[in-house]
Short mmCIF file of C-alpha atoms and ligand atoms in Angstrom, two decimals:
data_model
loop_
_atom_site.label_atom_id
_atom_site.label_comp_id
_atom_site.label_asym_id
_atom_site.label_seq_id
_atom_site.Cartn_x
_atom_site.Cartn_y
_atom_site.Cartn_z
CA UNK A 1 6.04 -16.64 -29.05
CA UNK A 2 3.69 -13.76 -29.82
CA UNK A 3 4.10 -10.33 -28.26
CA UNK A 4 1.52 -10.77 -25.51
CA UNK A 5 3.00 -14.11 -24.50
CA UNK A 6 6.48 -12.59 -24.62
CA UNK A 7 5.43 -9.73 -22.34
CA UNK A 8 3.83 -12.13 -19.90
CA UNK A 9 6.96 -14.27 -19.94
CA UNK A 10 9.01 -11.15 -19.25
CA UNK A 11 6.90 -10.38 -16.21
CA UNK A 12 7.45 -13.86 -14.91
CA UNK A 13 11.21 -13.70 -15.22
CA UNK A 14 11.80 -10.07 -14.16
CA UNK A 15 11.38 -10.69 -10.42
CA UNK A 16 14.11 -13.33 -10.39
CA UNK A 17 16.56 -11.12 -12.24
CA UNK A 18 15.71 -8.20 -9.97
CA UNK A 19 16.29 -10.19 -6.83
CA UNK A 20 19.33 -11.82 -8.34
CA UNK A 21 18.67 -15.24 -6.90
CA UNK A 22 15.78 -17.61 -6.65
CA UNK A 23 15.72 -18.47 -2.98
CA UNK A 24 15.15 -15.99 -0.20
CA UNK A 25 14.81 -15.96 3.49
CA UNK A 26 13.04 -13.09 5.17
CA UNK A 27 16.29 -11.39 6.10
CA UNK A 28 18.03 -11.57 2.75
CA UNK A 29 15.01 -10.14 0.90
CA UNK A 30 15.15 -7.13 3.18
CA UNK A 31 18.89 -6.84 2.69
CA UNK A 32 18.60 -6.81 -1.08
CA UNK A 33 15.73 -4.41 -1.31
CA UNK A 34 16.46 -0.74 -1.46
CA UNK A 35 14.38 1.25 -1.86
CA UNK A 36 11.52 -1.07 -1.01
CA UNK A 37 8.88 -1.33 -3.73
CA UNK A 38 5.33 -1.33 -2.41
CA UNK A 39 2.52 -2.38 -4.73
CA UNK A 40 -0.13 0.29 -4.16
CA UNK A 41 -3.46 -1.52 -3.78
CA UNK A 42 -1.79 -4.44 -5.58
CA UNK A 43 -0.67 -3.93 -9.17
CA UNK A 44 -3.61 -1.53 -9.43
CA UNK A 45 -2.31 0.08 -12.62
CA UNK A 46 -3.14 -3.16 -14.39
CA UNK A 47 -6.09 -4.75 -12.61
CA UNK A 48 -8.94 -3.56 -10.36
CA UNK A 49 -7.42 -2.37 -7.09
CA UNK A 50 -7.25 -4.66 -4.06
CA UNK A 51 -8.58 -7.72 -5.87
CA UNK A 52 -6.69 -10.97 -5.37
CA UNK A 53 -5.86 -10.77 -9.07
CA UNK A 54 -4.11 -7.42 -8.54
CA UNK A 55 -2.23 -8.84 -5.54
CA UNK A 56 -1.15 -11.94 -7.47
CA UNK A 57 0.08 -9.83 -10.37
CA UNK A 58 2.07 -7.58 -8.01
CA UNK A 59 3.60 -10.73 -6.54
CA UNK A 60 4.51 -12.02 -10.01
CA UNK A 61 6.18 -8.71 -10.77
CA UNK A 62 8.32 -9.08 -7.66
CA UNK A 63 7.03 -6.28 -5.42
CA UNK A 64 8.71 -6.32 -2.00
CA UNK A 65 5.49 -5.40 -0.22
CA UNK A 66 1.84 -5.52 -1.29
CA UNK A 67 -0.58 -3.02 0.20
CA UNK A 68 -3.88 -4.00 1.81
CA UNK A 69 -6.27 -1.19 2.80
CA UNK A 70 -8.71 -2.57 5.35
CA UNK A 71 -12.36 -1.76 6.04
CA UNK A 72 -14.49 -3.93 8.35
CA UNK A 73 -17.80 -5.58 7.46
CA UNK A 74 -20.95 -5.55 9.59
CA UNK A 75 -19.95 -8.95 10.99
CA UNK A 76 -16.46 -7.74 11.94
CA UNK A 77 -14.40 -9.16 9.11
CA UNK A 78 -11.61 -6.96 7.69
CA UNK A 79 -11.97 -6.82 3.92
CA UNK A 80 -9.43 -5.33 1.53
CA UNK A 81 -10.97 -2.14 0.15
CA UNK A 82 -9.85 1.47 -0.06
CA UNK A 83 -13.20 3.22 0.43
CA UNK A 84 -15.56 2.79 3.38
CA UNK A 85 -18.32 3.05 0.78
CA UNK A 86 -18.98 0.57 -2.00
CA UNK A 87 -20.37 2.79 -4.75
CA UNK A 88 -17.25 3.64 -6.70
CA UNK A 89 -15.73 0.23 -7.22
CA UNK A 90 -18.64 -2.22 -7.07
CA UNK A 91 -22.09 -2.82 -8.55
CA UNK A 92 -23.75 -2.45 -5.13
CA UNK A 93 -26.40 -0.06 -6.49
CA UNK A 94 -27.66 -2.83 -8.80
CA UNK A 95 -27.49 -5.65 -6.27
CA UNK A 96 -28.80 -3.81 -3.19
CA UNK A 97 -30.65 -0.77 -4.58
CA UNK A 98 -32.32 0.08 -1.26
CA UNK A 99 -29.43 -0.37 1.13
CA UNK A 100 -27.86 3.09 0.87
CA UNK A 101 -27.97 5.62 3.68
CA UNK A 102 -29.58 9.06 3.53
CA UNK A 103 -26.45 10.43 1.84
CA UNK A 104 -26.97 7.92 -1.02
CA UNK A 105 -23.80 5.99 -0.26
CA UNK A 106 -23.60 2.29 0.47
CA UNK A 107 -21.32 1.66 3.47
CA UNK A 108 -19.16 -1.44 3.87
CA UNK A 109 -20.08 -1.77 7.56
CA UNK A 110 -23.80 -2.09 6.67
CA UNK A 111 -23.11 -5.36 4.84
CA UNK A 112 -22.10 -8.81 6.06
CA UNK A 113 -19.25 -10.62 4.38
CA UNK A 114 -21.77 -12.98 2.80
CA UNK A 115 -23.50 -9.97 1.21
CA UNK A 116 -20.24 -8.36 0.13
CA UNK A 117 -19.38 -11.57 -1.68
CA UNK A 118 -22.38 -11.02 -3.99
CA UNK A 119 -20.80 -7.87 -5.45
CA UNK A 120 -18.58 -7.52 -8.47
CA UNK A 121 -15.58 -5.21 -8.28
CA UNK A 122 -14.78 -2.88 -11.15
CA UNK A 123 -11.84 -0.65 -11.95
CA UNK A 124 -11.65 2.84 -10.47
CA UNK A 125 -11.29 5.57 -13.05
CA UNK A 126 -7.75 5.94 -14.39
CA UNK A 127 -6.19 8.48 -16.71
CA UNK A 128 -5.72 5.83 -19.35
CA UNK A 129 -7.66 2.73 -20.12
CA UNK A 130 -10.57 3.27 -17.76
CA UNK A 131 -12.63 1.01 -20.02
CA UNK A 132 -10.49 -2.07 -19.34
CA UNK A 133 -12.56 -3.42 -16.45
CA UNK A 134 -15.84 -1.50 -16.19
CA UNK A 135 -18.88 -2.90 -14.38
CA UNK A 136 -19.85 -6.25 -15.78
CA UNK A 137 -16.53 -7.07 -17.41
CA UNK A 138 -14.41 -9.77 -15.86
CA UNK A 139 -15.12 -11.46 -12.55
CA UNK A 140 -13.53 -9.62 -9.65
CA UNK A 141 -14.66 -9.85 -6.06
CA UNK A 142 -14.05 -8.39 -2.62
CA UNK A 143 -11.62 -10.51 -0.58
CA UNK A 144 -10.86 -10.56 3.12
CA UNK A 145 -7.51 -9.63 4.67
CA UNK A 146 -7.11 -13.26 5.71
CA UNK A 147 -7.58 -14.39 2.08
CA UNK A 148 -4.95 -11.93 0.89
CA UNK A 149 -2.52 -13.20 3.51
CA UNK A 150 -3.18 -16.80 2.47
CA UNK A 151 -2.77 -15.94 -1.21
CA UNK A 152 0.53 -14.12 -0.74
CA UNK A 153 1.94 -16.81 1.52
CA UNK A 154 0.97 -19.50 -0.97
CA UNK A 155 2.64 -17.58 -3.80
CA UNK A 156 5.71 -17.08 -1.61
CA UNK A 157 5.90 -20.83 -1.22
CA UNK A 158 5.46 -21.43 -4.95
CA UNK A 159 8.01 -18.83 -5.97
CA UNK A 160 10.34 -19.25 -2.99
CA UNK A 161 10.12 -15.58 -2.10
CA UNK A 162 9.16 -13.61 0.99
CA UNK A 163 6.72 -10.80 0.24
CA UNK A 164 5.71 -8.24 2.82
CA UNK A 165 2.31 -6.93 3.87
CA UNK A 166 1.65 -3.20 4.08
CA UNK A 167 -1.71 -2.78 5.80
CA UNK A 168 -3.65 0.47 6.15
CA UNK A 169 -6.36 0.98 8.74
CA UNK A 170 -8.96 2.99 6.86
CA UNK A 171 -10.86 5.72 8.71
CA UNK A 172 -10.74 4.29 12.26
CA UNK A 173 -12.89 7.11 13.66
CA UNK A 174 -15.71 6.28 11.24
CA UNK A 175 -15.45 2.65 12.29
CA UNK A 176 -15.54 3.57 15.99
CA UNK A 177 -18.73 5.57 15.33
CA UNK A 178 -20.26 2.30 14.11
CA UNK A 179 -18.99 0.45 17.21
CA UNK A 180 -16.40 -1.30 15.04
CA UNK A 181 -12.72 -1.46 15.94
CA UNK A 182 -10.74 -1.73 12.71
CA UNK A 183 -7.37 -1.89 14.50
CA UNK A 184 -8.41 -4.73 16.80
CA UNK A 185 -10.03 -6.64 13.91
CA UNK A 186 -6.87 -6.40 11.82
CA UNK A 187 -4.57 -7.35 14.72
CA UNK A 188 -6.78 -10.40 15.39
CA UNK A 189 -6.33 -11.63 11.80
CA UNK A 190 -2.57 -11.01 12.00
CA UNK A 191 -2.32 -12.90 15.28
CA UNK A 192 -4.30 -15.83 13.90
CA UNK A 193 -2.01 -15.76 10.84
CA UNK A 194 1.06 -15.69 13.13
CA UNK A 195 2.07 -12.36 11.61
CA UNK A 196 2.92 -10.24 14.60
CA UNK A 197 6.61 -10.80 15.24
CA UNK A 198 9.13 -8.03 14.78
CA UNK A 199 10.90 -10.06 12.09
CA UNK A 200 7.80 -10.44 9.93
CA UNK A 201 7.74 -8.32 6.80
CA UNK A 202 4.86 -6.10 7.70
CA UNK A 203 4.01 -2.44 8.18
CA UNK A 204 0.85 -0.93 9.60
CA UNK A 205 -0.08 2.53 8.33
CA UNK A 206 -2.77 5.05 9.16
CA UNK A 207 -3.59 8.75 8.66
CA UNK A 208 -5.15 8.88 12.14
CA UNK A 209 -2.45 9.85 14.62
CA UNK A 210 -4.59 8.95 17.63
CA UNK A 211 -5.19 5.47 16.33
CA UNK A 212 -1.49 4.87 15.65
CA UNK A 213 -0.68 5.96 19.22
CA UNK A 214 -3.41 3.66 20.48
CA UNK A 215 -1.89 0.77 18.51
CA UNK A 216 1.50 1.39 20.06
CA UNK A 217 0.46 2.24 23.61
CA UNK A 218 -2.91 0.63 24.39
CA UNK A 219 -2.90 -2.34 22.02
CA UNK A 220 0.84 -3.00 22.60
CA UNK A 221 1.49 -3.45 18.89
CA UNK A 222 5.18 -4.01 18.18
CA UNK A 223 4.98 -3.95 14.39
CA UNK A 224 6.54 -1.05 12.46
CA UNK A 225 4.00 1.79 12.29
CA UNK A 226 3.84 4.37 9.53
CA UNK A 227 2.18 7.74 10.03
CA UNK A 228 0.55 8.90 6.82
CA UNK A 229 0.51 12.64 6.10
CA UNK A 230 -1.46 14.66 3.58
CA UNK A 231 0.71 17.76 3.83
CA UNK A 232 4.45 18.13 4.47
CA UNK A 233 4.98 17.62 8.21
CA UNK A 234 6.98 20.23 10.13
CA UNK A 235 10.10 19.32 12.09
CA UNK A 236 8.06 19.53 15.28
CA UNK A 237 5.46 17.12 13.91
CA UNK A 238 8.15 14.70 12.74
CA UNK A 239 9.70 14.65 16.22
CA UNK A 240 6.26 14.01 17.70
CA UNK A 241 5.50 11.16 15.24
CA UNK A 242 8.91 9.60 15.97
CA UNK A 243 7.82 8.90 19.54
CA UNK A 244 5.37 6.21 18.42
CA UNK A 245 5.92 5.60 14.69
CA UNK A 246 8.81 4.15 12.69
CA UNK A 247 8.16 5.87 9.42
CA UNK A 248 6.22 8.41 7.42
CA UNK A 249 4.08 7.87 4.35
CA UNK A 250 3.99 11.03 2.29
CA UNK A 251 3.05 12.17 -1.19
CA UNK A 252 5.50 13.15 -3.94
CA UNK A 253 4.57 16.81 -3.38
CA UNK A 254 5.79 16.58 0.21
CA UNK A 255 9.25 15.60 -1.08
CA UNK A 256 9.65 17.83 -4.12
CA UNK A 257 8.00 21.25 -4.22
CA UNK A 258 5.91 22.32 -7.17
CA UNK A 259 5.89 18.95 -8.90
CA UNK A 260 2.31 19.15 -10.07
CA UNK A 261 2.49 22.70 -11.44
CA UNK A 262 5.24 21.80 -13.90
CA UNK A 263 6.60 25.34 -13.76
CA UNK A 264 10.14 24.42 -12.83
CA UNK A 265 11.92 21.39 -14.27
CA UNK A 266 14.58 21.58 -11.55
CA UNK A 267 13.50 19.64 -8.47
CA UNK A 268 13.33 21.61 -5.24
CA UNK A 269 13.60 19.18 -2.36
CA UNK A 270 11.85 19.81 0.92
CA UNK A 271 13.69 18.85 4.09
CA UNK A 272 11.03 16.33 5.19
CA UNK A 273 13.13 13.25 4.42
CA UNK A 274 16.30 14.69 5.94
CA UNK A 275 14.44 15.63 9.13
CA UNK A 276 12.78 12.21 9.23
CA UNK A 277 16.10 10.41 8.94
CA UNK A 278 17.51 12.57 11.72
CA UNK A 279 14.66 11.25 13.84
CA UNK A 280 15.23 7.62 12.81
CA UNK A 281 12.11 7.53 10.64
CA UNK A 282 11.90 5.81 7.28
CA UNK A 283 10.02 7.65 4.52
CA UNK A 284 7.86 5.89 1.97
CA UNK A 285 6.60 8.02 -0.91
CA UNK A 286 3.30 7.61 -2.73
CA UNK A 287 2.20 7.17 -5.48
CA UNK A 288 4.29 6.69 -8.61
CA UNK A 289 1.96 6.02 -11.53
CA UNK A 290 3.49 5.63 -14.96
CA UNK A 291 0.27 6.85 -16.59
CA UNK A 292 0.06 9.95 -14.40
CA UNK A 293 3.49 11.44 -13.83
CA UNK A 294 3.81 14.86 -12.18
CA UNK A 295 4.11 17.56 -14.84
CA UNK A 296 7.72 18.36 -13.98
CA UNK A 297 8.99 14.81 -14.54
CA UNK A 298 9.88 13.76 -18.06
CA UNK A 299 9.89 10.06 -17.26
CA UNK A 300 9.30 7.65 -14.43
CA UNK A 301 13.05 7.03 -14.25
CA UNK A 302 13.75 10.73 -13.79
CA UNK A 303 11.12 10.97 -11.08
CA UNK A 304 12.65 7.99 -9.27
CA UNK A 305 16.15 9.46 -9.60
CA UNK A 306 14.85 12.56 -7.84
CA UNK A 307 12.87 10.78 -5.15
CA UNK A 308 15.42 8.12 -4.27
CA UNK A 309 18.86 9.33 -5.24
CA UNK A 310 18.07 13.02 -4.84
CA UNK A 311 15.82 13.08 -1.79
CA UNK A 312 16.63 9.73 -0.14
CA UNK A 313 13.21 8.02 -0.14
CA UNK A 314 13.34 4.59 1.53
CA UNK A 315 10.29 3.14 -0.18
CA UNK A 316 8.13 3.82 -3.22
CA UNK A 317 4.43 3.09 -3.50
CA UNK A 318 3.43 2.39 -7.07
CA UNK A 319 0.44 1.20 -9.08
CA UNK A 320 3.08 -0.15 -11.49
CA UNK A 321 5.61 -2.02 -9.32
CA UNK A 322 7.32 -3.49 -12.39
CA UNK A 323 8.45 -0.02 -13.51
CA UNK A 324 10.05 0.71 -10.14
CA UNK A 325 11.74 -2.70 -10.03
CA UNK A 326 13.16 -2.18 -13.53
CA UNK A 327 14.54 1.20 -12.45
CA UNK A 328 16.04 -0.32 -9.31
CA UNK A 329 17.65 -3.12 -11.29
CA UNK A 330 19.07 -0.61 -13.79
CA UNK A 331 20.70 1.34 -10.96
CA UNK A 332 22.36 -1.58 -9.30
CA UNK A 333 25.11 -1.48 -8.16
CA UNK A 334 25.32 2.34 -8.32
CA UNK A 335 22.74 2.88 -5.62
CA UNK A 336 23.62 1.94 -2.12
CA UNK A 337 22.70 -1.61 -1.37
CA UNK A 338 21.17 -2.97 1.76
CA UNK A 339 18.18 -1.63 3.61
CA UNK A 340 17.82 1.70 5.24
CA UNK A 341 18.86 0.89 8.79
CA UNK A 342 17.54 3.70 10.92
CA UNK A 343 14.40 1.82 11.82
CA UNK A 344 14.57 1.36 15.54
CA UNK A 345 14.69 -2.07 17.04
CA UNK A 346 12.09 -2.19 19.74
CA UNK A 347 13.21 -4.09 22.77
CA UNK A 348 9.99 -5.90 23.57
CA1 CA B 1 -3.65 2.92 1.13
#
């Protein structure tokens, strides 16, 4: 077996050894998984983000959850894309040269799904290897949320696993301005996919606090909700978020001070995770990238030691889920097993 084949074989077998057994039910996957490993935009460190290829590769690596960022098309179909504009990750300028707005951006909600299907997806710039999948190389396309759900469920059947969905509502206010309701569109797909029960492995996340409240209160959503934050939330903010959300999604800098400056190799932990746990909130930390570690961290393993064992993170978003899973497997059984249990069980 040559090296490439050997590496590929390793990827195929790693998930089984990480999970420790080949058959899972929904509950025993959750019980074995701590911290949860969330594939950020799929295995986006290896393949163009949010493509079905990136999702399939994250699944093969054994990620517990796979992230889907959702933007809605002109004809009300949630598609899995990070940006509300198409310029950075597709060849839209070549295919529809005249369809940009005055700001010279091409917006997803100006295109029907049929039109979006004509575009090729390329890799977003990365620190290393940005030439792997530039425009015109490979054949990657935009896929709908429904297609991602179908893909992951099919792979779950094939591999006898249960993989979770971690869906972000992108820029709801911008959607509302276009008379599009991203939350309602996503909930409709989940309902049609029978993915709305409290036992389903699914999180909904959003930066927009108003929209998360609306999901909980007006749209009667009972799924776990995660409030995303750009800066470290105060204790007062955490208590406020805990009234409608079940967790926080925060950056590495919100957990460990001064990580990007590299001035101090000793981690200084903020009290965000401690305060969140006191308020029964899980904390999922983004984004661990093996090709772009914070300056203070010597290795991905050291960074994970700090985030999980030092600070108590309950989940890790990564472009390289395999690296996090290898770390988790190497720690077993030293790290506590079983899921973080503070997530509140909602009665109805
Ligand atoms: Ca996201």
